[in-house]
XYZ file of C-alpha atoms in Angstrom:
692
model
C 22.109 23.079 -20.976
C 24.036 20.383 -21.328
C 24.867 16.917 -18.905
C 27.673 14.518 -19.375
C 28.288 16.763 -22.913
C 25.077 15.463 -24.263
C 21.822 17.477 -24.420
C 19.081 16.128 -21.631
C 16.368 15.487 -24.558
C 18.392 13.154 -26.371
C 19.974 11.353 -23.461
C 16.246 10.911 -22.308
C 14.519 9.479 -25.596
C 17.686 6.451 -25.680
C 15.869 3.795 -24.970
C 18.219 0.800 -25.808
C 20.013 -2.214 -24.350
C 22.617 -0.204 -22.280
C 19.415 0.542 -19.789
C 18.765 -1.207 -16.682
C 15.470 -3.384 -16.727
C 12.668 -1.771 -14.346
C 11.588 -5.777 -13.404
C 14.945 -6.880 -12.697
C 16.580 -3.877 -11.223
C 18.250 -3.378 -8.924
C 19.243 -6.839 -7.999
C 17.800 -8.089 -4.741
C 21.189 -10.466 -4.586
C 23.202 -7.878 -3.559
C 21.996 -6.465 -0.602
C 23.174 -3.126 1.184
C 26.989 -3.913 2.646
C 26.531 -0.029 4.278
C 24.061 2.302 5.965
C 21.530 4.013 3.724
C 23.249 7.732 4.524
C 26.512 6.060 2.394
C 25.158 3.353 0.500
C 22.653 6.082 -1.530
C 25.063 8.819 -2.669
C 27.390 5.626 -4.398
C 23.512 4.431 -5.644
C 23.152 8.135 -7.177
C 26.352 8.606 -8.088
C 27.314 4.695 -9.936
C 23.389 5.060 -11.317
C 21.463 8.528 -11.787
C 22.210 11.215 -14.066
C 24.079 14.261 -12.521
C 22.311 17.352 -11.665
C 23.533 20.714 -13.696
C 25.806 21.809 -10.993
C 24.419 24.793 -11.846
C 20.864 24.144 -10.276
C 19.105 27.012 -8.947
C 17.462 25.155 -6.302
C 20.836 23.503 -5.008
C 18.125 22.336 -1.728
C 16.404 20.218 -4.417
C 18.762 18.519 -6.594
C 17.349 16.340 -8.952
C 18.950 13.320 -10.244
C 17.371 11.103 -12.990
C 17.484 7.107 -13.555
C 16.397 5.646 -16.626
C 14.975 2.539 -17.030
C 13.754 -0.024 -19.669
C 10.840 -2.200 -19.189
C 11.000 -5.624 -19.506
C 12.501 -7.021 -23.399
C 10.596 -3.987 -25.423
C 11.534 -2.587 -28.041
C 10.902 0.946 -28.757
C 10.764 4.712 -27.078
C 8.563 3.751 -23.818
C 11.054 3.887 -20.830
C 10.706 4.845 -17.220
C 12.489 7.720 -15.139
C 12.852 7.403 -11.561
C 13.224 10.920 -9.899
C 15.696 11.293 -6.841
C 14.776 14.672 -5.393
C 17.932 15.315 -2.419
C 15.788 17.672 -0.479
C 17.792 19.384 2.128
C 15.499 19.967 5.015
C 17.108 22.867 6.840
C 15.893 24.878 3.572
C 12.587 23.156 3.413
C 9.183 24.602 3.683
C 7.877 21.434 5.331
C 11.219 20.406 8.120
C 8.627 18.248 9.816
C 7.747 14.627 9.382
C 3.926 14.075 9.189
C 4.210 10.819 8.842
C 6.991 10.379 11.464
C 4.416 11.568 13.561
C 1.798 9.486 12.887
C 3.388 6.165 12.712
C 5.475 6.543 16.465
C 8.287 8.113 15.097
C 7.600 11.484 16.017
C 10.710 11.080 18.491
C 13.453 11.057 15.812
C 15.394 14.253 15.655
C 14.879 15.969 12.476
C 17.455 14.692 9.889
C 19.565 16.693 7.485
C 18.360 15.432 4.210
C 15.193 13.458 2.623
C 15.135 11.607 -0.448
C 12.232 11.332 -2.549
C 11.703 9.023 -5.001
C 9.510 9.650 -7.423
C 7.949 7.875 -11.024
C 5.572 10.120 -12.718
C 2.501 9.239 -14.119
C 3.398 10.694 -17.670
C 6.582 9.657 -17.446
C 8.299 12.825 -17.998
C 11.107 13.839 -15.314
C 10.702 16.467 -12.189
C 13.990 17.806 -13.030
C 13.172 18.350 -17.005
C 14.023 22.011 -18.249
C 11.113 23.450 -19.105
C 9.660 24.545 -16.480
C 5.405 26.218 -17.039
C 5.279 30.124 -16.637
C 3.530 30.886 -13.368
C 1.511 34.056 -15.265
C 0.206 32.421 -18.101
C 1.441 28.277 -18.222
C 3.288 28.559 -21.641
C 6.328 26.760 -21.190
C 9.803 28.177 -21.570
C 13.313 26.609 -21.149
C 14.629 26.781 -17.266
C 17.377 29.334 -18.817
C 15.096 31.796 -20.045
C 14.466 34.562 -17.796
C 11.664 35.770 -19.223
C 8.647 34.094 -20.872
C 8.277 34.875 -24.203
C 4.061 34.478 -24.296
C 3.604 37.241 -21.765
C 6.681 38.972 -20.480
C 6.646 37.656 -17.380
C 9.990 37.341 -15.176
C 10.469 34.134 -13.619
C 12.156 34.005 -10.169
C 13.606 31.650 -8.142
C 10.362 31.332 -6.140
C 8.216 30.497 -9.343
C 10.650 27.692 -9.489
C 10.535 26.630 -6.006
C 6.348 26.722 -6.031
C 6.554 24.476 -9.142
C 9.127 21.941 -7.820
C 7.731 21.735 -4.522
C 3.527 21.651 -5.961
C 5.681 18.619 -7.726
C 6.507 16.724 -3.951
C 2.871 16.810 -3.741
C 0.676 15.571 -6.891
C -1.256 12.720 -5.782
C -0.743 11.288 -9.676
C 2.868 9.720 -9.536
C 2.659 6.023 -9.526
C 5.876 6.056 -6.912
C 6.407 8.253 -4.447
C 8.782 6.564 -1.531
C 10.779 9.128 0.793
C 13.409 8.113 2.820
C 14.785 10.300 5.871
C 18.891 10.177 5.756
C 18.742 7.840 8.951
C 17.126 4.976 6.432
C 14.148 5.360 8.164
C 11.167 6.149 4.723
C 7.193 6.238 3.943
C 5.495 4.855 0.780
C 3.856 8.417 0.108
C 1.821 6.941 -3.398
C 1.481 3.588 -5.326
C -0.665 3.819 -8.334
C -0.910 1.117 -10.987
C -3.660 0.293 -13.977
C -5.924 1.786 -11.813
C -4.489 4.638 -11.074
C -3.401 5.974 -14.458
C -0.097 3.924 -15.182
C -0.689 1.820 -18.827
C 2.680 0.341 -18.697
C 3.264 -0.424 -14.879
C 1.003 -2.496 -12.720
C 0.923 -1.361 -8.838
C 2.423 -5.047 -7.945
C 5.485 -3.848 -10.848
C 6.267 -0.573 -8.794
C 6.229 -2.308 -5.532
C 8.710 -5.325 -6.567
C 10.635 -2.300 -7.419
C 10.326 -0.288 -4.928
C 11.151 -3.027 -2.321
C 14.238 -4.173 -3.933
C 15.864 -0.912 -3.951
C 15.340 -0.253 -0.423
C 16.839 -3.612 0.338
C 20.191 -2.410 -1.822
C 19.743 1.073 -0.824
C 19.984 0.035 3.089
C 16.370 1.204 4.076
C 15.913 0.518 7.619
C 12.062 0.657 8.038
C 9.794 1.944 5.669
C 5.639 2.815 7.290
C 2.815 3.138 4.517
C -0.498 4.858 5.458
C -2.843 2.496 3.865
C -5.867 4.622 2.541
C -6.336 2.648 -0.999
C -8.459 1.947 -2.821
C -9.363 -0.656 -5.346
C -12.808 -1.642 -7.800
C -14.234 1.790 -5.646
C -13.900 -0.568 -2.014
C -11.798 0.196 0.966
C -9.406 -2.478 -0.204
C -7.270 -2.672 3.098
C -10.862 -4.414 4.604
C -11.064 -7.000 1.340
C -7.651 -7.711 0.834
C -7.633 -8.048 4.674
C -10.348 -10.587 4.702
C -9.393 -12.694 1.650
C -5.560 -13.007 2.691
C -5.254 -12.350 6.308
C -2.949 -9.086 6.111
C -3.334 -6.019 3.442
C -2.276 -5.538 0.108
C 1.227 -4.352 1.575
C 1.625 -7.637 3.633
C 2.278 -9.135 0.147
C 5.870 -7.265 0.371
C 6.104 -7.774 4.636
C 4.317 -5.010 5.516
C 3.061 -5.649 9.380
C 0.661 -4.205 12.062
C 2.445 -0.592 12.754
C -0.117 0.685 14.319
C -3.797 1.094 15.426
C -5.895 4.079 15.858
C -7.880 4.427 18.544
C -5.289 2.438 20.819
C -5.905 -0.801 18.876
C -3.594 -3.536 19.439
C -1.680 -6.158 16.679
C -3.873 -8.613 18.771
C -7.301 -6.710 18.551
C -7.014 -6.051 15.113
C -5.960 -9.939 14.146
C -8.958 -11.113 16.160
C -11.432 -8.746 13.755
C -9.334 -10.212 10.921
C -10.617 -13.833 11.233
C -14.249 -13.052 13.034
C -15.113 -11.179 9.812
C -13.134 -13.626 7.442
C -14.753 -16.718 9.273
C -18.205 -15.523 9.183
C -19.918 -19.271 8.136
C -22.312 -18.269 5.194
C -24.847 -20.705 6.309
C -25.436 -18.312 9.011
C -27.012 -15.910 6.634
C -29.198 -18.895 4.532
C -32.968 -18.231 4.527
C -34.712 -19.982 7.780
C -38.082 -21.630 7.614
C -40.193 -19.759 5.548
C -38.472 -16.403 5.036
C -38.715 -15.157 1.238
C -35.262 -15.932 -0.404
C -32.842 -12.661 -0.887
C -30.946 -11.465 -3.352
C -27.943 -11.741 -0.789
C -28.948 -15.272 -0.334
C -29.633 -15.289 -4.872
C -26.042 -14.363 -5.251
C -24.226 -16.940 -2.865
C -25.685 -19.851 -3.864
C -24.592 -18.862 -7.670
C -21.325 -18.445 -6.371
C -21.311 -21.085 -4.805
C -22.632 -23.632 -7.122
C -20.679 -21.834 -10.131
C -17.244 -23.002 -7.985
C -15.737 -25.863 -8.145
C -14.490 -25.320 -4.750
C -16.450 -25.397 -1.074
C -17.499 -21.883 -0.199
C -18.204 -21.948 3.441
C -16.676 -18.044 4.279
C -17.037 -15.165 3.759
C -12.852 -15.387 2.895
C -14.160 -17.932 0.507
C -16.554 -16.184 -1.300
C -14.614 -12.956 -1.775
C -11.400 -14.686 -2.864
C -13.243 -16.880 -5.601
C -14.763 -13.334 -6.545
C -11.590 -11.785 -6.792
C -10.557 -14.287 -8.135
C -12.646 -14.553 -10.939
C -12.479 -10.667 -11.711
C -8.610 -10.789 -12.083
C -9.103 -13.448 -14.464
C -12.060 -11.526 -16.587
C -9.817 -8.416 -16.484
C -6.820 -9.941 -17.507
C -8.765 -12.260 -20.888
C -11.105 -9.285 -21.390
C -12.984 -11.782 -24.245
C -15.146 -15.052 -23.262
C -12.199 -16.797 -25.711
C -9.405 -15.552 -22.746
C -11.729 -16.491 -19.991
C -12.279 -20.462 -21.624
C -8.718 -21.229 -21.616
C -8.081 -19.542 -18.148
C -10.552 -21.564 -16.311
C -9.893 -25.107 -14.547
C -10.983 -28.225 -16.069
C -14.234 -29.258 -15.078
C -14.437 -32.087 -12.641
C -16.652 -35.403 -13.533
C -19.940 -36.395 -12.144
C -18.843 -39.338 -10.671
C -17.499 -36.713 -7.651
C -20.809 -36.486 -6.871
C -22.779 -39.356 -7.057
C -21.109 -40.504 -3.550
C -23.698 -37.754 -2.043
C -26.726 -38.549 -4.160
C -27.804 -41.286 -6.617
C -27.810 -41.039 -9.965
C -31.313 -41.889 -10.094
C -31.883 -38.042 -8.282
C -29.533 -36.681 -10.286
C -31.990 -37.653 -13.551
C -34.979 -36.823 -11.994
C -33.765 -33.314 -11.681
C -32.473 -32.729 -14.863
C -36.202 -34.372 -16.447
C -37.759 -31.789 -14.811
C -35.590 -29.014 -15.927
C -36.111 -30.219 -19.497
C -40.254 -30.403 -18.742
C -39.833 -26.974 -17.673
C -37.504 -24.920 -20.778
C -39.849 -27.359 -23.012
C -42.971 -25.420 -21.398
C -41.428 -22.320 -22.611
C -42.736 -21.070 -25.753
C -40.435 -20.099 -28.888
C -36.887 -19.111 -27.548
C -37.069 -17.158 -24.923
C -34.816 -17.431 -22.223
C -35.632 -18.781 -18.444
C -33.073 -17.453 -15.916
C -31.259 -19.650 -13.209
C -33.496 -18.801 -10.241
C -36.755 -19.135 -11.778
C -35.988 -22.755 -12.966
C -34.345 -23.232 -9.836
C -38.085 -22.021 -7.923
C -39.576 -24.081 -10.707
C -38.283 -27.250 -9.657
C -37.656 -26.951 -6.159
C -39.647 -29.132 -4.833
C -37.992 -32.417 -6.583
C -34.509 -32.535 -4.791
C -32.677 -30.348 -2.139
C -31.600 -27.226 -2.791
C -27.554 -28.503 -2.794
C -28.865 -31.028 -5.326
C -30.760 -28.407 -7.193
C -27.597 -25.996 -7.899
C -25.641 -29.054 -8.983
C -27.897 -29.693 -11.548
C -28.345 -26.498 -12.436
C -24.061 -25.676 -12.390
C -24.105 -29.260 -14.919
C -27.078 -28.427 -17.177
C -25.690 -26.744 -20.110
C -25.196 -29.135 -22.854
C -27.274 -31.960 -21.733
C -29.265 -34.136 -24.365
C -33.140 -33.858 -23.386
C -35.335 -37.096 -24.938
C -36.326 -35.863 -28.296
C -32.451 -34.269 -28.994
C -32.640 -30.838 -28.333
C -30.269 -29.658 -26.170
C -29.609 -26.807 -23.423
C -27.759 -23.773 -24.218
C -26.794 -21.034 -21.299
C -25.598 -17.954 -21.664
C -24.977 -14.910 -19.352
C -27.811 -12.105 -20.025
C -26.072 -9.120 -21.302
C -27.968 -6.912 -19.211
C -28.451 -8.227 -15.779
C -25.519 -11.186 -15.979
C -28.220 -13.434 -14.508
C -27.618 -17.097 -15.620
C -30.153 -18.627 -18.096
C -30.980 -21.169 -20.272
C -33.101 -22.870 -22.862
C -33.546 -25.622 -25.391
C -32.323 -25.074 -28.680
C -32.089 -27.937 -31.680
C -28.876 -30.060 -30.815
C -27.359 -29.065 -34.586
C -26.948 -26.039 -33.501
C -24.562 -26.545 -30.622
C -21.434 -27.979 -30.711
C -22.185 -30.611 -27.921
C -18.831 -32.065 -27.992
C -17.271 -29.223 -26.134
C -19.842 -27.892 -24.383
C -19.107 -30.128 -21.323
C -15.533 -28.648 -21.227
C -16.526 -24.861 -21.885
C -19.758 -24.820 -19.898
C -17.801 -22.375 -17.453
C -17.199 -19.788 -20.737
C -20.670 -18.887 -20.615
C -21.918 -19.544 -16.912
C -19.239 -17.207 -15.977
C -20.677 -13.431 -15.971
C -19.277 -10.660 -17.332
C -16.770 -8.538 -15.458
C -19.646 -5.718 -15.156
C -21.803 -8.712 -13.323
C -18.877 -9.461 -11.545
C -17.814 -5.966 -10.408
C -21.599 -5.283 -9.621
C -21.739 -8.416 -7.577
C -18.644 -7.611 -5.630
C -19.993 -4.209 -4.263
C -22.768 -5.266 -3.076
C -21.801 -8.542 -1.038
C -18.943 -5.973 0.378
C -21.723 -3.368 1.539
C -23.397 -6.573 2.647
C -20.820 -8.383 4.303
C -18.069 -6.246 5.027
C -19.311 -2.610 5.349
C -19.774 -1.638 9.040
C -22.685 0.500 8.329
C -24.869 -1.157 5.515
C -23.946 -4.600 6.401
C -26.611 -4.324 9.680
C -29.395 -4.689 6.639
C -27.945 -8.124 6.384
C -25.818 -9.856 9.032
C -28.224 -12.000 11.462
C -28.908 -9.992 14.473
C -26.624 -12.569 16.983
C -23.650 -11.718 15.167
C -24.117 -8.186 13.980
C -22.409 -6.428 16.860
C -19.513 -8.484 17.002
C -19.009 -8.299 12.997
C -19.882 -4.728 12.719
C -16.855 -4.026 15.284
C -14.375 -6.176 13.358
C -15.202 -4.080 10.396
C -14.499 -0.737 11.769
C -11.768 -1.804 13.922
C -9.993 -2.951 9.727
C -11.144 0.210 8.801
C -9.225 1.894 11.742
C -5.589 0.038 11.538
C -3.638 2.170 8.723
C -0.341 2.090 9.258
C 1.519 -0.689 8.059
C 5.561 -0.893 8.685
C 8.435 -2.726 7.088
C 11.547 -3.484 8.903
C 14.405 -4.605 6.752
C 16.802 -5.044 8.989
C 19.830 -4.259 6.608
C 22.126 -4.536 9.530
C 22.532 -8.558 9.128
C 23.626 -8.178 5.485
C 26.778 -5.583 6.820
C 29.105 -8.609 8.319
C 28.333 -10.718 5.497
C 29.904 -7.914 3.160
C 32.101 -6.959 5.408
C 33.413 -10.082 6.930
C 36.667 -8.994 8.029
C 35.177 -5.508 9.650
C 33.939 -4.519 13.208
C 30.620 -3.095 12.997
C 29.505 -1.302 15.606
C 25.812 -0.344 16.805
C 26.580 3.353 18.175
C 23.941 5.080 20.006
C 24.814 8.417 20.746
C 24.468 10.297 24.970
C 24.865 13.547 24.934
C 26.625 14.703 28.669
C 25.007 18.661 29.001
C 20.775 16.820 28.072
C 18.278 16.753 30.383
C 14.642 15.727 30.470
C 13.239 18.672 29.026
C 15.850 18.363 25.536
C 16.846 14.627 25.900
C 17.478 13.316 22.098
C 16.679 9.942 21.170
C 17.997 9.627 18.411
C 18.038 5.640 16.621
C 21.406 4.465 17.058
C 23.905 4.528 13.837
C 26.079 1.442 12.202
C 29.852 2.230 11.677
C 31.819 -0.212 9.753
C 35.531 -0.017 10.620
C 38.508 -2.423 10.082
C 39.451 -4.658 12.391
C 42.893 -3.017 13.655
C 40.606 0.274 14.726
C 41.359 2.411 17.926
C 39.696 4.202 20.307
C 40.030 7.131 18.573
C 38.818 6.025 15.101
C 35.723 4.918 16.678
C 34.884 8.345 17.907
C 36.158 10.157 14.943
C 33.600 8.054 12.856
C 30.203 8.227 14.842
C 31.068 11.781 15.212
C 31.330 12.251 11.458
C 27.974 9.622 11.205
C 25.602 11.302 13.399
C 26.488 14.877 12.326
C 25.811 13.867 8.748
C 22.445 12.458 9.553
C 20.672 14.818 12.109
C 20.486 18.073 12.377
C 20.479 19.106 16.218
C 23.388 16.816 16.298
C 26.061 18.823 13.716
C 28.658 19.672 16.051
C 28.559 16.676 17.938
C 31.787 15.567 19.160
C 32.051 11.956 20.853
C 34.229 12.197 23.716
C 34.120 8.058 24.905
C 32.474 4.808 25.024
C 30.105 4.456 27.561
C 31.215 1.114 28.417
C 34.671 1.537 28.036
C 35.410 4.559 29.943
C 39.132 5.577 30.614
C 41.072 3.305 28.125
C 43.461 5.025 26.199
C 42.460 6.204 23.054
C 44.864 4.439 20.853
C 43.250 0.916 22.212
C 42.293 -1.311 19.315
C 38.829 -2.189 19.837
C 39.730 -5.862 18.798
C 41.090 -5.521 22.008
C 38.181 -4.648 23.933
C 35.609 -6.881 22.381
C 37.513 -10.264 21.673
C 36.008 -12.136 19.013
C 32.661 -10.222 18.510
C 32.561 -8.133 15.281
C 29.085 -7.000 15.925
C 28.186 -5.075 19.196
C 25.794 -1.770 20.454
C 28.135 0.717 22.385
C 26.337 3.949 24.326
C 28.894 6.877 22.655
C 29.013 9.901 24.767
C 29.395 13.277 24.083
C 28.119 17.033 23.333
C 27.554 19.307 20.478
C 30.489 22.161 20.645
C 28.952 25.973 20.941
C 25.309 27.126 20.453
C 24.153 26.090 17.292
C 20.144 27.650 17.889
C 19.404 24.028 16.010
C 17.313 23.233 18.772
C 13.646 23.035 17.032
C 15.199 20.142 14.888
C 14.962 18.079 18.292
C 11.829 15.628 17.338
C 10.225 14.994 14.379
C 6.858 15.931 16.238
C 8.325 19.402 16.355
C 8.471 22.151 19.128
C 4.861 22.287 20.241
C 4.234 20.501 23.198
C 0.804 18.864 23.903
C -0.449 16.058 25.957
C -2.950 13.383 24.124
C -4.897 11.520 26.917
C -7.952 10.096 25.182
C -10.805 7.275 26.387
C -10.044 4.479 23.621
C -6.885 4.786 25.313
C -4.381 6.538 22.744
C -1.372 8.308 24.241
C 0.261 9.679 20.759
C -1.022 11.412 17.927
C -2.584 8.385 15.670
C -3.845 10.668 12.044
C -7.263 10.788 13.127
C -8.465 13.822 14.042
C -8.347 15.237 17.528
C -9.749 18.586 19.224
C -8.669 19.785 22.863
C -10.425 20.424 25.998
C -10.703 24.889 26.439
C -10.315 24.327 30.232
C -7.274 21.527 30.634
C -6.230 21.619 26.939
C -5.735 17.631 26.869
C -6.758 16.394 23.202
C -8.474 13.191 22.625
C -10.107 12.405 19.291
C -13.131 14.083 18.359
C -15.415 10.807 17.991
C -14.232 9.568 21.259
C -15.972 12.770 22.139
C -19.046 11.800 20.482
C -18.367 13.655 17.486
C -18.849 11.792 14.150
C -16.044 12.047 11.591
C -18.884 13.609 9.386
C -20.439 16.264 11.893
C -18.138 19.780 12.719
C -16.411 20.865 15.754
C -17.498 22.398 18.708
C -16.935 25.965 18.976
C -16.140 25.164 22.375
C -15.320 22.175 24.257
C -15.374 21.208 28.116
C -14.212 16.648 28.373
C -15.897 15.204 30.968
C -12.972 15.173 33.642
C -13.601 19.324 33.596
C -17.013 18.714 34.333
C -18.149 19.126 30.913
C -20.333 16.940 28.277
C -19.256 18.477 24.927
C -19.715 21.317 23.306
C -22.596 22.627 20.593
C -21.609 20.987 16.981
C -21.563 23.327 14.538
C -20.388 22.934 11.137
C -17.562 25.731 10.146
C -16.876 26.005 13.560
C -13.587 27.553 15.078
C -13.181 25.162 18.099
C -9.359 24.263 18.790
C -9.407 21.428 16.268
C -6.469 19.613 14.496
C -6.892 17.223 11.714
C -3.379 15.370 11.717
C -2.789 14.286 8.586
C -2.572 16.982 6.515
C -2.990 14.708 2.992
C -6.148 12.466 3.891
C -5.978 9.913 1.230
C -4.677 9.691 -2.232
C -2.403 6.469 -2.014
C -4.112 4.652 -4.975
C -2.921 1.589 -6.098
C -3.496 -0.519 -8.582
C -2.584 -4.822 -8.234
């Protein structure tokens, strides 16, 4: 099979200057000048390889766009697949992501566009498919497997294609409905298996693409992990928003009726917890948590006061260590240490000298070449000065010269990561460099940083484990704050593409049109978002009706036979009247368009993304709509509520029977494999991974 008179394999290997650069394409300077329904087609025709006209799956057309990465020379390239899915023939008509993010009332669109970058660099639309029987690869045009003689059917290929759409290993999987509303389903950077692109590279590309295509809004369910930790919790404490917030994604809706204000308050409460509240008090023994906090406070050039300061510093060290695998690289990344003069204003120089001499005596007393740990040395001189002074002197101790010419050396223990000291002959240490480079040895290894980050996360942020470390007076507040942050997974970015329409079309009329069906009732109301139509300045009322009819017929399945009849705000106006005479100098305006669907089209099941089923959610937490959390229905009244709000932990099974409190019940018997009426409202309960 050939495309553009060339074998596809040769075209795929072409990696030269004629390919666009993934790191800069498309240019964000050229924002969309038209709605997504128009722009996406123009984009594919301009930049993508045309799918074969004889495709065996016309309802899953796959376009390919090839990229180089930076100024690299070689055969490495990135393939973006754009799968154009005909929804009316799809196996999944309704969108689960729309349902849980609050767009369940939107009508079902006629098409969905999947933007996919596979982890293996191959294309979903490649012409070699595995045999459904033996797994051997065969060409798309081969009717029979040469290995096992299995006859390949259209169903076999369709199964393979839908499996590709469900893979959780894609570096990128975003989907955009024809109306411009979309979702990020997958982002996997280097931690997710990418060796060429980081998570930030992928998100930068996706963000530019959405702007150029005129995407309206994009949601993401953030259940990502990094360093093995819940990243939306860690990143929110560090920066005040989730990782996706770096690209403008904001709170889109909290589970269990959590509001935006409650979410923001929870972040600030957890992030601004004073580290001083965790210090040892009275004669209580010092804990490992306190030792870790004091160690990183002494290591940092900046004062670490709150939990946000601590986690921000620790992740910075970890990021630097990850980028610079060797200590030599880390040395160049560290800041130049400030001079001792900044400390003399707090302690007298005589105090510093007294503490250092006491430390020299302890190190001299150690026989041979034994190393003394940071904690042991600090404990041995604990009565010589204040804790803050001891920490500072330990931080500055490496490279100090004792009276007998011996010099203090320091290292990070290769097994435990603990900072250790010992005296060595002055000639064995290049003391001219040591004062400036002491950070090299004193900084823990990457493995140690990972271990410390995990420990501090569990002690200060994990809602179930922090109870063992947080003081009782603050424990309840901190635990509730952590739970609220974890219960907020839906984030949305509004691109507002309409703002660029007028810039791209300065002499055109831009109308935001909302359909109103003359025959609809409260039971079958269609609540479609407005569609923008761009018209020439001399357009008439008739032109508006034609363009509006075409737009809604093209976008929504249930409106395929929609016929605009009149503009609600200008009823009775002659069809030949020019719009500019009605709106004056206003070139942008919103209108309601009254119309009807001609004939009986049998498309009522496409009225809403939530499907045809009718159900009522009335939970004690205040939730009134599906938020993606596990729910069950009362066997008496049929009203749904969260299992957690009904007193059933997420780790437990569901009851065989359940009667809510309003119907006089107190819950059901918990059974691990019960057949109770329960729904897991998110089919894919995770799988979104990322790498910064």
